[in-house]
Short mmCIF file of C-alpha atoms and ligand atoms in Angstrom, two decimals:
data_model
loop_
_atom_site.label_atom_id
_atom_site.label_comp_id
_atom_site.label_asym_id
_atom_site.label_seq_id
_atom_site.Cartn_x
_atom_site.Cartn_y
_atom_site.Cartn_z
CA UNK F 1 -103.80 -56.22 -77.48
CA UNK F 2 -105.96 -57.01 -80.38
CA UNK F 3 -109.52 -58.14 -78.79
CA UNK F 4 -109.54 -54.57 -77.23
CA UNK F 5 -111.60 -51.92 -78.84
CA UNK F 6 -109.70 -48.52 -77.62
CA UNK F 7 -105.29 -49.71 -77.54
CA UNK F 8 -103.70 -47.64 -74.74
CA UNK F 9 -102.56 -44.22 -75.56
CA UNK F 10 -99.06 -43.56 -75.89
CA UNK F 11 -97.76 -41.87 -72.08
CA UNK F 12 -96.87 -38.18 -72.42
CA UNK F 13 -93.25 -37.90 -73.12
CA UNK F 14 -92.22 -34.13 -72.85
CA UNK F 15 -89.01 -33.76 -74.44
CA UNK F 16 -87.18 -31.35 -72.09
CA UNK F 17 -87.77 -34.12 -69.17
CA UNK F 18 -86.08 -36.59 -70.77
CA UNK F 19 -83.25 -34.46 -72.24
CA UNK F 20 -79.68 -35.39 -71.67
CA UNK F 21 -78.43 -33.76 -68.10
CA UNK F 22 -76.53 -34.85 -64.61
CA UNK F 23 -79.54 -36.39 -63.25
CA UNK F 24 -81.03 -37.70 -66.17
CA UNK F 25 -77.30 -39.89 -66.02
CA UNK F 26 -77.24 -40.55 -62.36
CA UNK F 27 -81.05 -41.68 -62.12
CA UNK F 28 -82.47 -42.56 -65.61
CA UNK F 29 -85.30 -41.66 -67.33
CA UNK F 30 -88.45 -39.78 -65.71
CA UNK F 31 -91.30 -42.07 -65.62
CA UNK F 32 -94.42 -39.26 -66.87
CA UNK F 33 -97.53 -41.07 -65.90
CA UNK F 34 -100.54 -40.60 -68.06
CA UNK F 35 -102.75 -37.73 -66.23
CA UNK F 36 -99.33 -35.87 -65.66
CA UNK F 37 -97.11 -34.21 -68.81
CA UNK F 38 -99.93 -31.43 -69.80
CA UNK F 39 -99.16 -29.30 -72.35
CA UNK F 40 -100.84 -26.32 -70.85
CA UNK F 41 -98.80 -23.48 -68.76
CA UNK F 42 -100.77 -22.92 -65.94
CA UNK F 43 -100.26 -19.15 -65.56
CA UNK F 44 -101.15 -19.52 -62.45
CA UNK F 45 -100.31 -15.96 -61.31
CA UNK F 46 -102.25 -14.69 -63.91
CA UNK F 47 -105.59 -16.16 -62.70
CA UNK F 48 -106.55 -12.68 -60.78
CA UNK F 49 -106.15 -10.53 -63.66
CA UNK F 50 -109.44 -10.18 -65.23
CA UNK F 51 -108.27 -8.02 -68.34
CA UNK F 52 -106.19 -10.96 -69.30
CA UNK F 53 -108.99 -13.12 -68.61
CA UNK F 54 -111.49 -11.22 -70.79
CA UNK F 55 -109.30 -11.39 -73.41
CA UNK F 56 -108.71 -15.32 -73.17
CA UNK F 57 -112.93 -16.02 -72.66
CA UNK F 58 -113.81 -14.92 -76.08
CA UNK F 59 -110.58 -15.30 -78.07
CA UNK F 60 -110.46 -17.29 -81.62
CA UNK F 61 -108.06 -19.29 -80.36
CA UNK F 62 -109.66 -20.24 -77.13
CA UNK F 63 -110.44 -23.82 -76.67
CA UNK F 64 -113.21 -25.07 -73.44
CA UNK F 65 -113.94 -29.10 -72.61
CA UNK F 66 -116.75 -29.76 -71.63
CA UNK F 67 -117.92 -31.61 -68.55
CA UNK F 68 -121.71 -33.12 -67.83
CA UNK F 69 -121.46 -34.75 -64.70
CA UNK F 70 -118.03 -34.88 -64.57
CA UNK F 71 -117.56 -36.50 -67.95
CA UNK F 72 -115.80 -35.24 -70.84
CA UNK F 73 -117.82 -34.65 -74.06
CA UNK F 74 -116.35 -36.60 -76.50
CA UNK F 75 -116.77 -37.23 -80.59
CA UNK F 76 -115.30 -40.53 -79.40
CA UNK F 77 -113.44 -42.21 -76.91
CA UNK F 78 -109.96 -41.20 -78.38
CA UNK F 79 -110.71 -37.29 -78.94
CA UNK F 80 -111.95 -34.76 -76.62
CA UNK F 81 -114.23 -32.11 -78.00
CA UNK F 82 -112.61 -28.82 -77.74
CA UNK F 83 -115.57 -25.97 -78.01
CA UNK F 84 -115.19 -22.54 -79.10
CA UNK F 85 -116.44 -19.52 -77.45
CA UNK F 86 -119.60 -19.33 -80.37
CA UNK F 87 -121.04 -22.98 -78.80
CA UNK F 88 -120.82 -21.97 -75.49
CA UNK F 89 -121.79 -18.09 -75.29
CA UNK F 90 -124.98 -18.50 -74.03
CA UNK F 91 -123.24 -20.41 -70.56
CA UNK F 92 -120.34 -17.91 -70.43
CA UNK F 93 -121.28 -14.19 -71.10
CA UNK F 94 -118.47 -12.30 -72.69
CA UNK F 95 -118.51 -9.88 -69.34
CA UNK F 96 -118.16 -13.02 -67.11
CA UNK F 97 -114.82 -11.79 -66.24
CA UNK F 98 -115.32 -7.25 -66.76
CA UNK F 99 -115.65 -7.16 -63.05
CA UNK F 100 -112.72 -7.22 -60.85
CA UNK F 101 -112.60 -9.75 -58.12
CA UNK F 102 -113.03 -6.84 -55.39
CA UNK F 103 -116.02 -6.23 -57.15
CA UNK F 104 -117.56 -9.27 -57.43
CA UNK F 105 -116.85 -10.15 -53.86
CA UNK F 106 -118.56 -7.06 -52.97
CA UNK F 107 -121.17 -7.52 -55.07
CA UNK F 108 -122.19 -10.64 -54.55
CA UNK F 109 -125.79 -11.92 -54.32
CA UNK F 110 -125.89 -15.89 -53.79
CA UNK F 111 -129.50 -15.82 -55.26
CA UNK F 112 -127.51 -15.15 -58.94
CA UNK F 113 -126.36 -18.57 -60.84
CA UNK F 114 -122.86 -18.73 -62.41
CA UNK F 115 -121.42 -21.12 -64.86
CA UNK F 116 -118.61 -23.40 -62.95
CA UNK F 117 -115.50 -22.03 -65.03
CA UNK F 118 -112.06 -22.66 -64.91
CA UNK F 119 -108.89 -21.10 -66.44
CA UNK F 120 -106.42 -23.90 -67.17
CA UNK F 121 -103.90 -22.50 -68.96
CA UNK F 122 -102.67 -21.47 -71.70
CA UNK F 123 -101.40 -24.55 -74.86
CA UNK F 124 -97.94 -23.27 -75.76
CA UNK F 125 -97.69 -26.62 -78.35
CA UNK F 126 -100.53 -24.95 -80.70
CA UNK F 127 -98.89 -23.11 -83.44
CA UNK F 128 -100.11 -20.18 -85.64
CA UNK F 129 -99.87 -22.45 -88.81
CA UNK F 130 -103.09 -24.96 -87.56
CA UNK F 131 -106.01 -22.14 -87.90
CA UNK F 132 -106.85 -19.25 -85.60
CA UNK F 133 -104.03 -17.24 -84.35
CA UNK F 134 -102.81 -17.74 -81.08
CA UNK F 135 -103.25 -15.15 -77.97
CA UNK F 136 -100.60 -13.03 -77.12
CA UNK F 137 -100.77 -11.56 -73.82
CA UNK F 138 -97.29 -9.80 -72.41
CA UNK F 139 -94.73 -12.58 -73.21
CA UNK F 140 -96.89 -15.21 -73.20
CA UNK F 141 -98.31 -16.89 -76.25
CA UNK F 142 -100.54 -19.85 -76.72
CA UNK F 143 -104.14 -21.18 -76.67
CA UNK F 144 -106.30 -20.46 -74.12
CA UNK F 145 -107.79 -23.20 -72.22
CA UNK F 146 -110.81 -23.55 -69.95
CA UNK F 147 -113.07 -26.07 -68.57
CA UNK F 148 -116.69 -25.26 -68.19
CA UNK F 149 -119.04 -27.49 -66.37
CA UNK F 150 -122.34 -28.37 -68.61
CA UNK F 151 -124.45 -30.22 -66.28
CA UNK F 152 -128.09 -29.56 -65.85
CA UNK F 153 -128.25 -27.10 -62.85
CA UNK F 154 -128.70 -23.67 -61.57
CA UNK F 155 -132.19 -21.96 -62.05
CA UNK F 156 -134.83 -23.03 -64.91
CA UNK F 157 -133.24 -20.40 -67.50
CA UNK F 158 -130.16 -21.70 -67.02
CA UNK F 159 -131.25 -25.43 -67.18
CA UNK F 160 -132.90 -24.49 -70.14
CA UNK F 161 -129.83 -23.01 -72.21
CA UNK F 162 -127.46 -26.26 -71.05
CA UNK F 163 -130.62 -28.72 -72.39
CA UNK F 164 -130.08 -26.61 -75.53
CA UNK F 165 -126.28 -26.56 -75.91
CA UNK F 166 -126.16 -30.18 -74.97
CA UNK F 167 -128.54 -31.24 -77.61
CA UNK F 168 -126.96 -29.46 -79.74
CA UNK F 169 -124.06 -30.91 -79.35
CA UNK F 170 -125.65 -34.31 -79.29
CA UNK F 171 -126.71 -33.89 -83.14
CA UNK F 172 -123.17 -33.35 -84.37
CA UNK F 173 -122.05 -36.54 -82.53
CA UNK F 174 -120.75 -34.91 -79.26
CA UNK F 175 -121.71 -36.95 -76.10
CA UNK F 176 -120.60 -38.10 -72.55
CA UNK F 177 -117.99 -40.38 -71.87
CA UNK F 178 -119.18 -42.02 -69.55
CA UNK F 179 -116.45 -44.47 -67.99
CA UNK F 180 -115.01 -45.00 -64.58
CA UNK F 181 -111.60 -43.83 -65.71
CA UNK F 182 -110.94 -42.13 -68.89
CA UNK F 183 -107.65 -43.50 -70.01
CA UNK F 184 -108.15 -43.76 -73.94
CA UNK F 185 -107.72 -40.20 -74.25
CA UNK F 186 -104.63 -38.97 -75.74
CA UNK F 187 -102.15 -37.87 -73.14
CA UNK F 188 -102.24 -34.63 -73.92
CA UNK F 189 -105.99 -34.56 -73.83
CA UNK F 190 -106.28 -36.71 -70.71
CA UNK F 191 -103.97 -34.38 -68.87
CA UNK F 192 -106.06 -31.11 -69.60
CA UNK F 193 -109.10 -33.58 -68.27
CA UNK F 194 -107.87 -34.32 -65.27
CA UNK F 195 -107.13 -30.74 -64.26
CA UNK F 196 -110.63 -30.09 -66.10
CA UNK F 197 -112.47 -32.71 -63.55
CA UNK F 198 -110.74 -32.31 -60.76
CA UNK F 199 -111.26 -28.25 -60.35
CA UNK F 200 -115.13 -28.46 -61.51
CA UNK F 201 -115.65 -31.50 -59.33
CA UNK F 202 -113.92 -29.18 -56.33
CA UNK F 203 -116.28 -26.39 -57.35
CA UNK F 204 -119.33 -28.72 -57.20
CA UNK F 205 -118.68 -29.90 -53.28
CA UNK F 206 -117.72 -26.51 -51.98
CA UNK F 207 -121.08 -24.16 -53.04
CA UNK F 208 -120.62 -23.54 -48.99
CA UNK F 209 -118.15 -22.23 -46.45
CA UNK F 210 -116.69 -25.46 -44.89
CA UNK F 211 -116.15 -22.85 -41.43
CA UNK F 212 -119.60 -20.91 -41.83
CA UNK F 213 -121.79 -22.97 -44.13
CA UNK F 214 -122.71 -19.70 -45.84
CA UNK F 215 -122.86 -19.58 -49.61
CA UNK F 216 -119.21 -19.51 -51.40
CA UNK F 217 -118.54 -18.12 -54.56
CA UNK F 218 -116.12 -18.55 -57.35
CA UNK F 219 -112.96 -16.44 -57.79
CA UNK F 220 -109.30 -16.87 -59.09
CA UNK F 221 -110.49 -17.68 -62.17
CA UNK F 222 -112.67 -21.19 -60.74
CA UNK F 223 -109.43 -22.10 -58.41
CA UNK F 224 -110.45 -20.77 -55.25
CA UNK F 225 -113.57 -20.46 -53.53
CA UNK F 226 -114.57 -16.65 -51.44
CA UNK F 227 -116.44 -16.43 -48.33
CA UNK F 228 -117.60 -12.83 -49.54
CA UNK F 229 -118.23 -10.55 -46.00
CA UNK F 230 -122.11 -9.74 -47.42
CA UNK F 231 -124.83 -11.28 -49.39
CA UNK F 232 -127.35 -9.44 -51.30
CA UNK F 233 -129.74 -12.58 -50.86
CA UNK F 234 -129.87 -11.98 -47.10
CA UNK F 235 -131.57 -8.38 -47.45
CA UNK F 236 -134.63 -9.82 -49.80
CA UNK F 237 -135.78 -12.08 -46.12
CA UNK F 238 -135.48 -8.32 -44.77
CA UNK F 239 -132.15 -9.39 -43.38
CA UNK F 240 -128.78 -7.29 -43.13
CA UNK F 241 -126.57 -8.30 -45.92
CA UNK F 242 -123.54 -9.11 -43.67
CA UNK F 243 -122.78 -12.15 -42.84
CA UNK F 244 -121.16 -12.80 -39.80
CA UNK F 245 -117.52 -13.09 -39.26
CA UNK F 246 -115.52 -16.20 -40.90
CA UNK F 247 -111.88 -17.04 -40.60
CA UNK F 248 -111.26 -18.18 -44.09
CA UNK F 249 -111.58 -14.30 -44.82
CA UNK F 250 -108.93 -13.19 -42.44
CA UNK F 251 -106.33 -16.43 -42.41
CA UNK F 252 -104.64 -18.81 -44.70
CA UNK F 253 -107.44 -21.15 -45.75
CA UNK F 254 -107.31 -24.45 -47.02
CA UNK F 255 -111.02 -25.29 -46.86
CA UNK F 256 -110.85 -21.85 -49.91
CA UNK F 257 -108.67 -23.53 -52.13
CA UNK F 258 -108.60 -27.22 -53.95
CA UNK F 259 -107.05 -30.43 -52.29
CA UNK F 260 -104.96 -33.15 -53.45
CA UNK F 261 -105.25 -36.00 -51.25
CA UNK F 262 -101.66 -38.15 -51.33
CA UNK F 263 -101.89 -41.48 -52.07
CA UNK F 264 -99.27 -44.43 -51.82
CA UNK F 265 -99.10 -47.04 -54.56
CA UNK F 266 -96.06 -49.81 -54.33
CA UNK F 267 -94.29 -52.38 -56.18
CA UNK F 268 -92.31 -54.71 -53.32
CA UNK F 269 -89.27 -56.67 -53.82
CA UNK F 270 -88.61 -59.98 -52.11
CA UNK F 271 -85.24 -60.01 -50.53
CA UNK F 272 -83.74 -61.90 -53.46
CA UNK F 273 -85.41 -59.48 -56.09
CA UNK F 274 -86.78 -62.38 -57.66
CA UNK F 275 -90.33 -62.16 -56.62
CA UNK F 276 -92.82 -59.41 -56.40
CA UNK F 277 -95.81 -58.77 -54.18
CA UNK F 278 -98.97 -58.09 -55.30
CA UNK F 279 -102.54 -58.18 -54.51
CA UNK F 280 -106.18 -58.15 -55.20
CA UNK F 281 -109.56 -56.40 -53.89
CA UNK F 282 -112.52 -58.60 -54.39
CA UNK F 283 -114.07 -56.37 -57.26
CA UNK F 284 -110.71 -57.25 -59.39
CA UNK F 285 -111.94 -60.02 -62.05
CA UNK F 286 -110.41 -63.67 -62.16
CA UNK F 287 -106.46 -63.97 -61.75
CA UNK F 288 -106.13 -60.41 -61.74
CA UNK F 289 -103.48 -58.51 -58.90
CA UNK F 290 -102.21 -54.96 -58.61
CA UNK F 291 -99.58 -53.27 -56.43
CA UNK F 292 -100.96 -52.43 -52.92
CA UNK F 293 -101.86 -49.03 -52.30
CA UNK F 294 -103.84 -46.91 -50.23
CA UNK F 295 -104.00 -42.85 -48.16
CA UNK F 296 -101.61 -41.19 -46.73
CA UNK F 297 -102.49 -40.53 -43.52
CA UNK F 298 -102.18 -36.56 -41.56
CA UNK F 299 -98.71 -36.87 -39.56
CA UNK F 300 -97.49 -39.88 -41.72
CA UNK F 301 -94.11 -39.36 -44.61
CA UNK F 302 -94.85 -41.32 -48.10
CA UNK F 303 -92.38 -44.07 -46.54
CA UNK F 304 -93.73 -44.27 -43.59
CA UNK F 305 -97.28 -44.74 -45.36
CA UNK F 306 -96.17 -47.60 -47.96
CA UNK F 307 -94.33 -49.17 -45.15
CA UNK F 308 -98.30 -49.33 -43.49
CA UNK F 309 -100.10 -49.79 -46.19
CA UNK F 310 -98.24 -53.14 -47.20
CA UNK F 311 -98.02 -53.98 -43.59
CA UNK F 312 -101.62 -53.53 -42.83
CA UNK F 313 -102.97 -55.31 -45.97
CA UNK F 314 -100.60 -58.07 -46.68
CA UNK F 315 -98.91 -58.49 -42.92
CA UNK F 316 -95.36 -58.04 -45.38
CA UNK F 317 -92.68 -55.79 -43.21
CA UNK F 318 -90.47 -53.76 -45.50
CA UNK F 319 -87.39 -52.54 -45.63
CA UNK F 320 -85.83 -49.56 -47.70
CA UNK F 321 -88.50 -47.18 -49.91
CA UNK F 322 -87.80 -45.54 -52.99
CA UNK F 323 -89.68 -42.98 -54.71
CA UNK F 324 -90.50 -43.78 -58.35
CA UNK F 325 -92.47 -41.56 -59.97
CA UNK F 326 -96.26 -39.69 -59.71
CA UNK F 327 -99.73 -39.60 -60.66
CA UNK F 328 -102.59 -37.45 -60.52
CA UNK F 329 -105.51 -39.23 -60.51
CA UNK F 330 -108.53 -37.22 -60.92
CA UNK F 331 -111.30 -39.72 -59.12
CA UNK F 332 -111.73 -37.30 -57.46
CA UNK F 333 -108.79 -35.18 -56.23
CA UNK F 334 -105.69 -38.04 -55.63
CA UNK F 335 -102.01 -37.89 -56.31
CA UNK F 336 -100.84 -41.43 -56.78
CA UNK F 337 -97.16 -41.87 -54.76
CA UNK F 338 -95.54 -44.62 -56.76
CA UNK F 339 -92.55 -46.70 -54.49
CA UNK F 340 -90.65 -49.87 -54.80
CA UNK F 341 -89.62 -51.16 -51.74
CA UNK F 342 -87.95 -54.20 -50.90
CA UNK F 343 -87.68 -56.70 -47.96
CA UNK F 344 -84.67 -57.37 -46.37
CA UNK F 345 -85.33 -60.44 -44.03
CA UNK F 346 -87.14 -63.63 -45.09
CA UNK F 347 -88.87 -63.91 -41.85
CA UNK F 348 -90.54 -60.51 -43.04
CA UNK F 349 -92.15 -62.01 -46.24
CA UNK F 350 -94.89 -64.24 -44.90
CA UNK F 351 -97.96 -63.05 -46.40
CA UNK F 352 -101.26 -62.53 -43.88
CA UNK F 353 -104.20 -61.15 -44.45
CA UNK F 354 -105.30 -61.41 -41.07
CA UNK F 355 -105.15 -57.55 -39.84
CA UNK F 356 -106.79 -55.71 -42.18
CA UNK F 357 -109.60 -57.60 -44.75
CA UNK F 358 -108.98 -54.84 -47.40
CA UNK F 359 -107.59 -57.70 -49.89
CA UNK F 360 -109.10 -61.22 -51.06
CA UNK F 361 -105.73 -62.38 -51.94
CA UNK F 362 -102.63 -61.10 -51.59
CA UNK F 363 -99.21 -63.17 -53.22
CA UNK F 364 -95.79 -63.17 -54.27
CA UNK F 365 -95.11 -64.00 -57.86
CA UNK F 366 -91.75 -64.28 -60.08
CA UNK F 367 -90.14 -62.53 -62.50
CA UNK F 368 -90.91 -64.70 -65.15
CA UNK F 369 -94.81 -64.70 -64.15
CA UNK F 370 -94.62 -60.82 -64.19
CA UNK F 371 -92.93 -60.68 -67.39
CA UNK F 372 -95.18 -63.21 -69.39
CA UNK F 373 -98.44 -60.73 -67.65
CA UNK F 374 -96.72 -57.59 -68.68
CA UNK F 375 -96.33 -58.96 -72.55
CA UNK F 376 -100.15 -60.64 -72.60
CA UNK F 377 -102.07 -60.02 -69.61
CA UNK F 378 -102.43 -56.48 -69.58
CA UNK F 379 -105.10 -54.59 -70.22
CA UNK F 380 -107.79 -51.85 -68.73
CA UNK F 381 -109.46 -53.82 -65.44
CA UNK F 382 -112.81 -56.02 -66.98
CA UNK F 383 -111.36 -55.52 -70.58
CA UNK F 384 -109.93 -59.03 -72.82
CA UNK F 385 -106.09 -59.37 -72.72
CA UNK F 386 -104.14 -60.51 -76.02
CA UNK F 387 -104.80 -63.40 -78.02
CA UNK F 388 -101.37 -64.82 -76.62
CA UNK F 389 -103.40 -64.74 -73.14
CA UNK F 390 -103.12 -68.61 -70.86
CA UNK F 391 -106.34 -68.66 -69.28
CA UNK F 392 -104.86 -68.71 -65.46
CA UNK F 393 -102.13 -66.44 -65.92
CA UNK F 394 -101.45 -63.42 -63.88
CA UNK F 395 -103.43 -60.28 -65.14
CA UNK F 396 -102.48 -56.91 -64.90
CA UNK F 397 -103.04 -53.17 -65.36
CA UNK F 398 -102.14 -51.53 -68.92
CA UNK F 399 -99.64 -49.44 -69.08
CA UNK F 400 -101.38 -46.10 -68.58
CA UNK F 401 -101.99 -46.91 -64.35
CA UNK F 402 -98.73 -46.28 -62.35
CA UNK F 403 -99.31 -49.63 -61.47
CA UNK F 404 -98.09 -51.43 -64.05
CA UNK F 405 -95.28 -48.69 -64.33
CA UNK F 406 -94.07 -49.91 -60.84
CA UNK F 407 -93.88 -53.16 -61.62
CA UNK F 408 -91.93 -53.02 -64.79
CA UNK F 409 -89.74 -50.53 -63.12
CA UNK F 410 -89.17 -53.55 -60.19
CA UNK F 411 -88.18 -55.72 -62.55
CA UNK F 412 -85.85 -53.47 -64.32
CA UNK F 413 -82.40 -54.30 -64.74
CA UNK F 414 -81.53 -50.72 -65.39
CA UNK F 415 -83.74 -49.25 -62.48
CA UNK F 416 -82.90 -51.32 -59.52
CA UNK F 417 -79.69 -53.03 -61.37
CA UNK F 418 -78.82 -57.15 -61.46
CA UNK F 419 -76.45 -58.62 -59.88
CA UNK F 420 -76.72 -56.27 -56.44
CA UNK F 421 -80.61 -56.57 -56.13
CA UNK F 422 -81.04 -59.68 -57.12
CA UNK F 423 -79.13 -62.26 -54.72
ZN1 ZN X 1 -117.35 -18.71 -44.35
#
């Protein structure tokens, strides 16, 4: 992969997952997709209490990524910048988190700007020995870890201070990474981003009530999203401060809390095993295919979905559905599904692309084809492939997209065996 300027990242490999046990020996190794594997213990029951939280805001050891318009700051393509609580005080006030939630909710006046800011955890991996010392809080020891959102917005003061930090920033080399995906990032780092993104992007699109289209504000430490019962803004247009009633205050709410929106992704075996199915949208460039994929639908299982999906976009009827392994793709809230399915009558594995247009091309290619695009055709979609590269060969996705995960896994001799799948 010479020609290309930023080499894939190594995948996240957590140790304990691929430790020696009965499953490991029944059903191999765990495939950990790059987004997935982060380092950081989510505390999540820990996002409510705000002594623990004003602790972590201002700690030494406390670590915040940065997001302008949804990109990461970067010093460069291959390392996120991590900022302490001194470059960002002037966004996050040490009290941001003195007030219980009770309070907050009570208090609340939608007139007052906040800075979008998320607890994500806490980095067990740091140790003592590299700098600051760590937190402790209870049992728990690590790193604090929070994503702050440093876009130009809220009211001119606060527009003012983010032009400031941002420039600032700009001068010692830190800038936007501005990319479509950001897969050059070490895992570790591109695993806090993608929880980073996905909760500020979240933030961003619910400012209102999806029931009541009043106001919403941040609680649970930037993971959930009140419908507070009052609003100080209302009494300044001479208006009561209640607002009127709302069911995300008194039920279960999803519209309150993030989404993850499922998402299929397959690798499909001919009946013989000796051919693969794959396709390509017409924004792919020249000879390059992926593995079909596409939404899971409400009222629909994952194999029920990939069994559509391929259906629907390459008129292929499948068979048996296995569950490979999972994604979280942060553009803007998916989980990627992986499968491999496989065909089981020939009659089945006519290719037409006559129901649903989603695809340009759609076609079955060998083992041998896969194999010669896995070892020089792979690369990041638009970027060169090897020098080894044939002109006309199959392209496909580097290794960091479940993608091309799938595929080798299809083509595995110890994932879906030899002699038996291949006929
Ligand atoms: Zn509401």
């Amino acid at each position: 992969m010479g020609s290309i300027s930023h080499p894939d990242p190594a995948l996240p490999a957590p140790a304990h997952i691929q430790a020696d046990s009965m499953l490991s020996r029944r059903f191999g190794r765990e495939t950990v997709n790059y987004f997935g594997g982060s380092p950081l213990n989510r505390l999540s029951f820990l996002r409510t209490e705000h002594a623990f939280l004003s602790a972590a805001v201002n700690h030494p050891s406390s670590r915040f990524i940065l997001l302008e318009n949804l990109s990461p700051l970067v010093q460069s393509p291959t390392a996120i910048f991590k900022a302490q609580y001194a470059d960002v005080q002037t966004l996050v006030p040490s009290t941001v988190f003195d007030k219980s939630e009770e309070e907050m909710i009570r208090e609340f006046d939608s007139r007052v700007t906040k800075p979008d800011l998320v607890f994500l955890g806490i980095d067990e991996t740091s140790d003592d020995a590299k700098g600051d010392d760590l937190m402790q809080w209870k049992i728990y020891k690590g790193r604090p870890c929070f994503a702050l959102d440093v876009s130009e917005k809220g009211n001119d003061e606060q527009k003012a201070k983010t032009r400031t930090l941002l420039d600032e920033l700009k001068a010692k080399g830190v800038t936007p990474y501005l990319s479509r995906t950001h897969m050059t990032l070490p895992p570790d780092e591109g695993a806090i981003f993608a929880q980073a993104r996905a909760y500020l992007d979240w933030n961003n699109r619910n400012k209102f009530c999806g029931t009541c289209s009043h106001p919403t504000l941040s609680v649970n430490a930037g993971t959930k999203r009140a419908c507070p019962p009052t609003d100080k803004a209302l009494t300044a247009e001479n208006k009561s401060s209640e607002k009127p009633a709302c069911s995300t205050r008194t039920t279960i709410s999803n519209l309150s809390f993030p989404r993850t929106d499922p998402t299929i992704i397959v690798a499909t075996l001919s009946v013989d095993g000796k051919r693969i199915l794959l396709g390509r949208s017409k924004r792919f460039p020249p000879y390059w295919y992926s593995t079909l994929a596409g939404f899971i639908e409400p009222g629909e299982s994952v194999e029920d979905a990939v069994r559509r999906e391929v259906w629907e976009e390459a008129g292929v009827t499948l068979s048996r559905v296995i569950i490979h392994s999972t994604q979280p793709w942060p553009y803007p809230a998916n989980l990627m599904i992986g499968a491999i399915a496989q065909v089981s009558d020939p009659a089945h594995e006519t290719i037409s692309l006559a129901h649903d247009p989603e695809l340009e091309d759609a076609k079955w290619f060998t083992v041998a084809e896969v194999e010669e695009a896995l070892k020089n055709g792979v690369s990041a979609l638009g970027e060169p492939a090897s020098k080894d590269y044939v002109e006309g060969n199959l392209r496909l996705p580097p290794s960091t997209a479940i993608a091309n995960q799938l595929i080798q896994a299809a083509i595995s001799k110890e994932y879906v065996g030899d002699k038996l799948a291949r006929m």
